[in-house]
Short mmCIF file of C-alpha atoms and ligand atoms in Angstrom, two decimals:
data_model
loop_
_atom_site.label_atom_id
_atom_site.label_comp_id
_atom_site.label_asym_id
_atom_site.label_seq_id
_atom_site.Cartn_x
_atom_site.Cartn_y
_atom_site.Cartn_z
CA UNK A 32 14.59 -25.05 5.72
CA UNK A 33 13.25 -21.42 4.76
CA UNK A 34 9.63 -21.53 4.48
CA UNK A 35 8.06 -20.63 0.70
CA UNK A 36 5.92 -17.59 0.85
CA UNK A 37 2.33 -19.02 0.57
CA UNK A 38 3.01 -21.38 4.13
CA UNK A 39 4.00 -17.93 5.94
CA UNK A 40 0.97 -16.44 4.10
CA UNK A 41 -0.82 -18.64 6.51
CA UNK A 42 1.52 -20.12 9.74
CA UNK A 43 3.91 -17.03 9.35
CA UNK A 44 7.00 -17.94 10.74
CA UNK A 45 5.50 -20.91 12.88
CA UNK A 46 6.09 -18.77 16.03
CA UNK A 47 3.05 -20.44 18.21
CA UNK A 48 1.24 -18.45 20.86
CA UNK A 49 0.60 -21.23 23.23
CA UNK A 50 -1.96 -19.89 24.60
CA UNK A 51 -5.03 -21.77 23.20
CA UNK A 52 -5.09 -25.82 23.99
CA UNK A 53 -7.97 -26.47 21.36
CA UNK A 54 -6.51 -26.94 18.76
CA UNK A 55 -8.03 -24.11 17.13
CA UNK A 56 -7.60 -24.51 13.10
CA UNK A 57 -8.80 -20.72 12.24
CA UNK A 58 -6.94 -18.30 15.09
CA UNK A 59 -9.23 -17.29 17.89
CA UNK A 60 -10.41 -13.76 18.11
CA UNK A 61 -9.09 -12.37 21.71
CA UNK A 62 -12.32 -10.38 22.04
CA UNK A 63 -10.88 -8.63 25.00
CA UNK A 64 -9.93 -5.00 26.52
CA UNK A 65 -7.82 -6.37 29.35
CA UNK A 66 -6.17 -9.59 30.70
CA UNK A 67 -5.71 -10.99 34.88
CA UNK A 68 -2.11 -10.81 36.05
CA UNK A 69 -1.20 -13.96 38.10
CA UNK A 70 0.14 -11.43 40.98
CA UNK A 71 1.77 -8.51 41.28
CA UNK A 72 4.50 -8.02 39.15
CA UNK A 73 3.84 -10.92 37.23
CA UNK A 74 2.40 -10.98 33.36
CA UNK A 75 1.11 -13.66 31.10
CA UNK A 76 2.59 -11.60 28.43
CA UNK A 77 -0.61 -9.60 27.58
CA UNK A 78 -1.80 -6.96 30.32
CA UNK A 79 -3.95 -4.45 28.40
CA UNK A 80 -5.31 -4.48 24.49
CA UNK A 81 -4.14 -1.33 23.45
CA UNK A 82 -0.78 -2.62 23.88
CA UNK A 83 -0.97 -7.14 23.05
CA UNK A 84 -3.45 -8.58 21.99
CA UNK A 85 -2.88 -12.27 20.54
CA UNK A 86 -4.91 -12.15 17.46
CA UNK A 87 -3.20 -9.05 16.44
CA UNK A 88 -0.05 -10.68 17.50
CA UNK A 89 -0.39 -13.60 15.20
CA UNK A 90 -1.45 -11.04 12.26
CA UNK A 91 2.31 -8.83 13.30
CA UNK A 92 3.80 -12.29 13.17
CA UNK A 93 2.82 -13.15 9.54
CA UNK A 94 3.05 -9.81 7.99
CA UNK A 95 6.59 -9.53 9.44
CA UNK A 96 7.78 -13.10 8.27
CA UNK A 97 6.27 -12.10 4.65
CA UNK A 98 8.40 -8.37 4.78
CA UNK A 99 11.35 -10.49 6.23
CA UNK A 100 11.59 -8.00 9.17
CA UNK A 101 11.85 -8.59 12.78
CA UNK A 102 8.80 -6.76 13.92
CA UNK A 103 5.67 -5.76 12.37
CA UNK A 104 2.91 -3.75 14.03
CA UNK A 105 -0.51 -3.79 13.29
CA UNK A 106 -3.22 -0.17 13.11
CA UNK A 107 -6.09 0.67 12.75
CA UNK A 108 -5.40 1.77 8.78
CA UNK A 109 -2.47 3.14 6.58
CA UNK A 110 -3.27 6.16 8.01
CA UNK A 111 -2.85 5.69 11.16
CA UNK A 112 0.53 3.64 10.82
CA UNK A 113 1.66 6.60 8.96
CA UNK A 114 0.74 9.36 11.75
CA UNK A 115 2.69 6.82 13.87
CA UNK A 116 5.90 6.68 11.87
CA UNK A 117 5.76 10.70 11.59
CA UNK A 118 5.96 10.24 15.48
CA UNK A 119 9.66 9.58 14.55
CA UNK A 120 10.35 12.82 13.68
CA UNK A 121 10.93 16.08 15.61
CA UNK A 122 10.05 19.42 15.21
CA UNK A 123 12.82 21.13 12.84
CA UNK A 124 13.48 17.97 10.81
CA UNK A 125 13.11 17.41 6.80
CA UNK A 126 12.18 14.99 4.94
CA UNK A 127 12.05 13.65 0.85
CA UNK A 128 9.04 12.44 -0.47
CA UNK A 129 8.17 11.69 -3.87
CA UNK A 130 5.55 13.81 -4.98
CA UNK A 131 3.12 10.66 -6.47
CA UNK A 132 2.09 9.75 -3.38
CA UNK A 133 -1.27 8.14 -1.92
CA UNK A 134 -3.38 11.45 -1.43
CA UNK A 135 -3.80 10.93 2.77
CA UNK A 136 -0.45 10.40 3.08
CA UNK A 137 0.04 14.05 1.19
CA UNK A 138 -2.56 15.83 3.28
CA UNK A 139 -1.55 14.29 6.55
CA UNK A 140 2.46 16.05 5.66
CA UNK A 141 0.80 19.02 4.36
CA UNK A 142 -1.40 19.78 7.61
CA UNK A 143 -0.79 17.84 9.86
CA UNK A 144 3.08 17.29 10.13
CA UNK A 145 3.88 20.80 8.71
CA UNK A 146 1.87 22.43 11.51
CA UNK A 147 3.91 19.92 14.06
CA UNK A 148 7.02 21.58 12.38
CA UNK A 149 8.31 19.09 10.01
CA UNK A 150 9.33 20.04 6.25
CA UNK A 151 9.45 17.95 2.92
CA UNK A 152 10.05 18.19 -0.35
CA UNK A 153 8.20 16.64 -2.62
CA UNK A 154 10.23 15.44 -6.13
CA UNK A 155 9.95 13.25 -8.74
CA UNK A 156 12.32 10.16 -7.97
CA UNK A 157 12.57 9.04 -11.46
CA UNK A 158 13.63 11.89 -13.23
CA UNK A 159 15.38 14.58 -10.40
CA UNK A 160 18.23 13.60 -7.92
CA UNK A 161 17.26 13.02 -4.90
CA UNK A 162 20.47 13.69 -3.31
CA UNK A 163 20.40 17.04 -4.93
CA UNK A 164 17.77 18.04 -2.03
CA UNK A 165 19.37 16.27 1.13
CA UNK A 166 19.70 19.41 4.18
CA UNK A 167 21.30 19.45 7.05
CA UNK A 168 18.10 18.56 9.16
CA UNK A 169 16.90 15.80 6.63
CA UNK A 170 16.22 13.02 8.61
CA UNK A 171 14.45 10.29 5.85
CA UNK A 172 13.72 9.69 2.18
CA UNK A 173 10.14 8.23 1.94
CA UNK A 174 8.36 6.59 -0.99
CA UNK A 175 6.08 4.65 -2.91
CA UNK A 176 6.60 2.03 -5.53
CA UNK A 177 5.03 2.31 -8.72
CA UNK A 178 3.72 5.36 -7.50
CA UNK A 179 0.28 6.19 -7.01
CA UNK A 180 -1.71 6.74 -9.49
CA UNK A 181 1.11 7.37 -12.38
CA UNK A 182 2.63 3.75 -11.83
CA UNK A 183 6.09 5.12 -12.19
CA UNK A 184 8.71 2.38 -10.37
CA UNK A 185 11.49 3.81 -8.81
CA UNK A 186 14.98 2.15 -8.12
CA UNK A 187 14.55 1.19 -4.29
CA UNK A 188 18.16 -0.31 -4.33
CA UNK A 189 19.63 3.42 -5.14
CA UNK A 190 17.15 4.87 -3.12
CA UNK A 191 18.20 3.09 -0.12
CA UNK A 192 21.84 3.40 -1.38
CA UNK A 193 21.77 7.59 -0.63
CA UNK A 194 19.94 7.38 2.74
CA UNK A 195 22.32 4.95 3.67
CA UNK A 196 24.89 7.21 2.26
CA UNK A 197 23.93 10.23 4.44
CA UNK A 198 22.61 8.34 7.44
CA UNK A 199 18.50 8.63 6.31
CA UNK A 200 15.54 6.51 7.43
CA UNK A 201 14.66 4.97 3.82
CA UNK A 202 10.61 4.38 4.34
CA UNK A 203 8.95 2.81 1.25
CA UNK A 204 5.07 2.09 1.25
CA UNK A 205 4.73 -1.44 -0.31
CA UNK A 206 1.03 -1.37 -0.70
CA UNK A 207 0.79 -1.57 -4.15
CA UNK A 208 2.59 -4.81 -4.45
CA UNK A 209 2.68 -6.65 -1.39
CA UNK A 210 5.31 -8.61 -0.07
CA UNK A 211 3.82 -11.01 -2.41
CA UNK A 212 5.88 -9.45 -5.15
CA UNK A 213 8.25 -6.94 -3.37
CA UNK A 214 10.51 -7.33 0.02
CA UNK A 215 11.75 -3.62 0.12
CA UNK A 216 13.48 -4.03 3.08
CA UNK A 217 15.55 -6.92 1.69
CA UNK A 218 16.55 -4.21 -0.73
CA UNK A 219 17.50 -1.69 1.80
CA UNK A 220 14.57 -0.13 3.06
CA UNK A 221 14.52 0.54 6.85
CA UNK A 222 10.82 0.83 7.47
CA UNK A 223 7.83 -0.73 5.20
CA UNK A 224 4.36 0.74 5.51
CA UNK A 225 1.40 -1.11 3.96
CA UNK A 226 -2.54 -0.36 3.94
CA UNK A 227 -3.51 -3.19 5.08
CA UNK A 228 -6.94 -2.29 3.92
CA UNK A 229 -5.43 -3.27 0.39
CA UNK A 230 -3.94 -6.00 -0.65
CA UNK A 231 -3.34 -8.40 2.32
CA UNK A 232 -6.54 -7.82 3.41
CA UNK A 233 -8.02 -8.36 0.18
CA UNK A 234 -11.86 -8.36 0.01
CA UNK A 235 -12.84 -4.58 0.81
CA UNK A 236 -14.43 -5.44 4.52
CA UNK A 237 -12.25 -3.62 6.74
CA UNK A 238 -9.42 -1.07 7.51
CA UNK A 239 -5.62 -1.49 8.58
CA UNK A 240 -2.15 -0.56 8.25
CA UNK A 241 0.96 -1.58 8.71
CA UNK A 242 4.53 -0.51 10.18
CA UNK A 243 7.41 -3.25 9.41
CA UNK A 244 11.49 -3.12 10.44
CA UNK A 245 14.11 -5.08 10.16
CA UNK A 246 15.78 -3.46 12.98
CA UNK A 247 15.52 -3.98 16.51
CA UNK A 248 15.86 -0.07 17.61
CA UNK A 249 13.10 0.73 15.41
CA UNK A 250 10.92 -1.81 16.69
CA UNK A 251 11.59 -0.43 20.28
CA UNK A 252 10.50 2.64 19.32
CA UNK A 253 6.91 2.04 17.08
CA UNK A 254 6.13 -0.08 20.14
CA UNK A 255 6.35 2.80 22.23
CA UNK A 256 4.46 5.16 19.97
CA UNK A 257 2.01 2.62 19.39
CA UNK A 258 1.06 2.05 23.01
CA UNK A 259 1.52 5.70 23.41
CA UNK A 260 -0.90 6.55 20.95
CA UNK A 261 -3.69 3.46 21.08
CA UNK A 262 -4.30 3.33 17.29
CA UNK A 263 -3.84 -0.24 17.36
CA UNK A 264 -5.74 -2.49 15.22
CA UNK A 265 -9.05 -4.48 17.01
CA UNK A 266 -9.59 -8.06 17.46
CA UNK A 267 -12.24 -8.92 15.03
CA UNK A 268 -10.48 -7.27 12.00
CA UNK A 269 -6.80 -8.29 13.29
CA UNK A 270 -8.61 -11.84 12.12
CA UNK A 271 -10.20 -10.84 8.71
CA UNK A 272 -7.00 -9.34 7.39
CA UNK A 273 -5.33 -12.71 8.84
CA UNK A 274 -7.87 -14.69 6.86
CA UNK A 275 -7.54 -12.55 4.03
CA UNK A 276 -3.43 -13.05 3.97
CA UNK A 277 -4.02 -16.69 3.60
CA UNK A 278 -5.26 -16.40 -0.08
CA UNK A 279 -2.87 -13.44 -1.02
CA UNK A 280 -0.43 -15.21 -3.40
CA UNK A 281 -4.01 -16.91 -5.03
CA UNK A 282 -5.08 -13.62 -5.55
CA UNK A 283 -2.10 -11.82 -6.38
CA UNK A 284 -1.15 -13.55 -9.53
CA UNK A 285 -4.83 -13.78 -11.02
CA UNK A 286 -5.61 -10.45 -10.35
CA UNK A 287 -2.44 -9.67 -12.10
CA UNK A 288 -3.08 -12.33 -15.12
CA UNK A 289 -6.67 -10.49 -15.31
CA UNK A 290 -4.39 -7.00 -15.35
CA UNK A 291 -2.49 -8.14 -18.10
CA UNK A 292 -5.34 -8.79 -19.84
CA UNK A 293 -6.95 -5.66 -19.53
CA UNK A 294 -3.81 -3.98 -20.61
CA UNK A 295 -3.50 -5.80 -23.47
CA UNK A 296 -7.26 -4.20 -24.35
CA UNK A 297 -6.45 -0.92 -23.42
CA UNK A 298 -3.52 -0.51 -25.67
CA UNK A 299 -5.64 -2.34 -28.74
CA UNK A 300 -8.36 0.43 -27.92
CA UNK A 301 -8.08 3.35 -29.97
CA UNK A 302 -10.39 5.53 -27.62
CA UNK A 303 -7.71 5.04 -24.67
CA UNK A 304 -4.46 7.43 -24.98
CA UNK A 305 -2.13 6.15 -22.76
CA UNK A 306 -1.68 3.37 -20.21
CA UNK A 307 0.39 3.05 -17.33
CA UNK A 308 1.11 -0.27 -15.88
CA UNK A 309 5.01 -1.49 -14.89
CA UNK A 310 4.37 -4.46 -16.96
CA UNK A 311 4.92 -3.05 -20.39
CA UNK A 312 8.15 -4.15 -21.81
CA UNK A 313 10.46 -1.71 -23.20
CA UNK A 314 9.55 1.02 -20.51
CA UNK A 315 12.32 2.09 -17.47
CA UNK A 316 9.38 1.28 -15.16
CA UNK A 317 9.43 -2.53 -16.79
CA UNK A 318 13.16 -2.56 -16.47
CA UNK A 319 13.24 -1.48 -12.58
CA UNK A 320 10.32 -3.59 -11.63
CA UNK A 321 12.08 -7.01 -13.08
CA UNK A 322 14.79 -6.17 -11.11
CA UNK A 323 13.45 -5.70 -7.54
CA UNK A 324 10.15 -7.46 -8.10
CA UNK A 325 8.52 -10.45 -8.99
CA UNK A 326 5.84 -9.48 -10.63
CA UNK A 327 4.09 -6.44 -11.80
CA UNK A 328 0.95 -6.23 -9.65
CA UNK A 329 -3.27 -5.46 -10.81
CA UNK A 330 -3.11 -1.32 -10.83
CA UNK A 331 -3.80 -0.09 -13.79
CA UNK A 332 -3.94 3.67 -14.52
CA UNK A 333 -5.34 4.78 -18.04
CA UNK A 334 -5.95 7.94 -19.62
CA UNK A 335 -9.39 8.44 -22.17
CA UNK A 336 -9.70 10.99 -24.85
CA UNK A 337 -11.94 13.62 -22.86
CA UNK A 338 -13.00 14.37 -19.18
CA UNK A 339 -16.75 13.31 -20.72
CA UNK A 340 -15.49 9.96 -21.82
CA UNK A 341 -14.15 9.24 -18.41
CA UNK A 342 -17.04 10.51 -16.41
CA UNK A 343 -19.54 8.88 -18.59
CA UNK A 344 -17.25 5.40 -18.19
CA UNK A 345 -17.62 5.93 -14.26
CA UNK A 346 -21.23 6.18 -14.45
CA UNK A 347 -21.73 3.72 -17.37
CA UNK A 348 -19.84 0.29 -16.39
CA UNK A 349 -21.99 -2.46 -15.05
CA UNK A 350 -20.10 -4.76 -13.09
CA UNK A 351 -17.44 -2.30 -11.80
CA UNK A 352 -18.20 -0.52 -9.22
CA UNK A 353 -17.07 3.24 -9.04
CA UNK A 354 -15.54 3.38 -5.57
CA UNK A 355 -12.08 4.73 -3.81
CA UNK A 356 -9.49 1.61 -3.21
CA UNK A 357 -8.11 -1.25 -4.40
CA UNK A 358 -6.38 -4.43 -3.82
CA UNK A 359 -9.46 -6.30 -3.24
CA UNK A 360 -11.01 -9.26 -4.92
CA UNK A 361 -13.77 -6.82 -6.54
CA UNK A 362 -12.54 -4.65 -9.32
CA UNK A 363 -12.83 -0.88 -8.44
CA UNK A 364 -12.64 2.16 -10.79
CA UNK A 365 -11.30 5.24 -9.50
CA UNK A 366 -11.40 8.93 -9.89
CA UNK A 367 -8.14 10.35 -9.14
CA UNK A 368 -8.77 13.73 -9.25
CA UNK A 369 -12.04 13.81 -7.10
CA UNK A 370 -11.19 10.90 -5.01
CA UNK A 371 -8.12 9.97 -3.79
CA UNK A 372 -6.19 12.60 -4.88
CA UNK A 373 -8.78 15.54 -4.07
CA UNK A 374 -7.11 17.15 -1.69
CA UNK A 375 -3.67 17.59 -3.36
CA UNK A 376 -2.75 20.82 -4.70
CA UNK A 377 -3.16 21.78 -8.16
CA UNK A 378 0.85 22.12 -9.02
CA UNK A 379 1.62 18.89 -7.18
CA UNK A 380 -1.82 17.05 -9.77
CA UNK A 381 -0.09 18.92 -12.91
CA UNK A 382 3.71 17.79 -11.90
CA UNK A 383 2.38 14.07 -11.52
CA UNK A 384 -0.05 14.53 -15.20
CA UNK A 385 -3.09 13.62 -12.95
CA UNK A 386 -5.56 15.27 -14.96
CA UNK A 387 -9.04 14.74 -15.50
CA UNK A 388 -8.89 12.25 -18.40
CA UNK A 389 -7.14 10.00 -16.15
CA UNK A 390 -9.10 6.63 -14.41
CA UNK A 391 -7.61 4.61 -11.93
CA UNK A 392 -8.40 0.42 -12.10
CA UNK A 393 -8.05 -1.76 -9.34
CA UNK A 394 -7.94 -4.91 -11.00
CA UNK A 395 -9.32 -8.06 -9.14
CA UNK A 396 -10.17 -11.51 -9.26
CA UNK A 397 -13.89 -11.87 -11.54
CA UNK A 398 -13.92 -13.62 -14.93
CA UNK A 399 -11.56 -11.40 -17.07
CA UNK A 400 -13.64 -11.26 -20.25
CA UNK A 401 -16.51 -9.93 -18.20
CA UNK A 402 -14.18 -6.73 -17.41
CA UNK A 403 -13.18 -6.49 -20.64
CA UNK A 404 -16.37 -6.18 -21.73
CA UNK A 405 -17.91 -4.06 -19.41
CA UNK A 406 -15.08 -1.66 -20.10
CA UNK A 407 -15.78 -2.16 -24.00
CA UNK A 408 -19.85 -1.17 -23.29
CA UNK A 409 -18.91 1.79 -21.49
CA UNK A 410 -16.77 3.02 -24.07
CA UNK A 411 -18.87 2.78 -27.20
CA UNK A 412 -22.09 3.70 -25.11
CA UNK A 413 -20.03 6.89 -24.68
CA UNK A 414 -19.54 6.90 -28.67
CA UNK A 415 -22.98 5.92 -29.21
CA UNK A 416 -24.51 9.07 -27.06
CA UNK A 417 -22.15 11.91 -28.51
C1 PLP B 1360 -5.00 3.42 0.91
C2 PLP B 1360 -3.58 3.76 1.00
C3 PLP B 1360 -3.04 4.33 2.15
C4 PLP B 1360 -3.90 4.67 3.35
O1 PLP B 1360 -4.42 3.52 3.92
P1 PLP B 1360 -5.86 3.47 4.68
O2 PLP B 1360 -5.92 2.05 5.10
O3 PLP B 1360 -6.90 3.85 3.68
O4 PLP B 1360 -5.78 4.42 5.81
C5 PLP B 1360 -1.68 4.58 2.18
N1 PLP B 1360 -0.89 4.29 1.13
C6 PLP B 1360 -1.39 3.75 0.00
C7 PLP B 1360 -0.48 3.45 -1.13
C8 PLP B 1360 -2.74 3.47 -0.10
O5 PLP B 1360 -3.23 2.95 -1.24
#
């Protein structure tokens, strides 16, 4: 029988590492740089941390039985699984990105791989054709879905169906919703990328990222790069993201009941102009998302009358915190344009309508009246004091 979602949420695929005779309930932390070989050319299947290490190999196991993929590898953040997957590429080679991206991940393209040779062109996958911009020395299609922070959802199932089309590497980041609600690859994605820092890990206490394929080749290939480059995720926090994984459906559909909620306030509140969240019927974001997901996640992006309103809400709320992030049991506001989209140039922040009336929430787990209200204080203290 095929295991429901919350048992591989904390057994994975019941692959068992036989290495521990305790009977260990909670997964041991391999505090270790290096293991004893029985002789020479003999291995007990771990020789040297940078490259296995069984605590992170139990955390690859679970994240790759909740992706559905065959392999999953485990860094030190997003980050550094995505300067690992742009290993993939070659000087000369092009790739499609949608331009509402995670800010890192547009900073690391615009220095980093640019100067290493590689091109992109960053579009808008809901309204232009992405086809339209396919070159001879494309090599991928890479996005993220709802995007970040406009919480537009794009069609992964077409998406995939041009790469395939033209031969592409279809790369979708899936932190927003976790496999928890999305399995891109089991709509034709070829590589998943997750901040682990996010969502699976789920309580804001430490960094990590994820690379996830359902093919073989690929597999071979990030586990080169990955012992190549030694940006592997450590011991200690290979365990707190697999502790934190155990509670993810738990806190995955309250944090989404308590986004709901707050929605539902936002649009009654006549000092917010405009929400963004997939889960408002009668939207093409609504539409796609009920298709390919099962559920429409806790991010919440809202725009306020002026850019006084919003800085005075940042400085003015009580309970939420004013921090970069998300996907952790603590409710976070975000700053966009000074925060995790500070870095990305001006005509990318206009095409996207990231402007500075726009607030990011992170919704989590706390009583959901207490973040209404919070919200609600910050909002007429604002009216109150102009
Ligand atoms: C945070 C984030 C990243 C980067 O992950 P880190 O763990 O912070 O390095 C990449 N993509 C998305 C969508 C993110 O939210």
């Amino acid at each position: 029988m095929k295991r429901g979602i919350e048992t591989k949420c904390i057994y994975g695929d019941g692959a068992k590492f036989d290495g521990d005779k305790t009977g260990s309930i909670s997964f041991p932390i391999y505090q270790t740089a290096t293991f004893a070989h029985p002789e020479v050319g003999q291995s007990t299947g771990f020789d040297y941390s940078r490259m296995q290490n069984p605590t992170r190999q139990q955390l690859e196991q679970v994240v790759a039985s909740l992706e559905n993929g065959v392999d999953a590898l485990a860094f030190s953040s997003g980050m550094a699984a995505m300067t690992a997957l742009m290993e993939l590429f070659h000087p000369g080679d092009h790739i499609i990105t949608d331009a509402d991206l995670y800010g890192g991940s547009i900073r690391l393209f615009r220095s980093i791989s640019q100067k290493n040779g590689i091109t992109f062109s960053h579009i808008d996958c809901t309204k232009e054709d992405a086809e339209s911009y396919i070159q001879e020395n494309t090599k991928a299609i890479l996005i993220e879905t709802p995007t970040n922070p406009m919480m537009n959802v794009i069609d992964i199932r077409s998406m995939a169906e041009i790469a395939k089309r033209h031969g592409l590497l279809f790369i979708v980041d899936n932190t927003f919703l976790s496999p928890y609600f999305q399995k891109p690859l089991t709509l034709g994605a070829d590589i998943v990328l997750h901040s682990g820092t996010k969502f699976l890990g789920g309580h804001n206490d430490t960094l990590a990222g994820f690379l996830v394929t359902g093919s073989k080749e690929l597999s071979e290939k990030f586990r080169y790069i990955f012992k190549t480059v030694g940006s592997g995720l450590a011991p200690f926090d290979s365990w707190l993201i697999l502790r934190g994984i155990k509670t993810l459906p738990i806190r995955m559909e309250r944090s989404q009941e308590n986004a709901q909620a707050i929605v539902a306030f936002l649009q009654g509140e006549r000092r917010v102009r405009r929400v963004c969240y997939p889960g408002i019927p009668g939207t093409r974001s609504y539409e796609i998302c009920k298709r390919q997901a099962s559920g429409f996640g806790s991010m919440i992006t809202f725009e306020v009358e002026s850019k006084e309103m919003a800085l005075h809400i940042l400085k003015n709320t009580k309970l939420i915190p004013f921090a970069e992030s998300l996907g952790g049991v603590e409710t976070l506001l975000t700053y966009p344009i000074t925060q995790t989209h500070a870095d990305v140039p001006a005509d990318v922040l206009q095409k996207n309508g990231i402007t500075d009336r726009i607030l990011r929430l992170s919704v989590g787990i706390e009583t959901k009246e207490d973040l209404i209200q919070d919200l609600k204080q910050a909002m007429d203290s604002f009216e109150a004091s102009h």
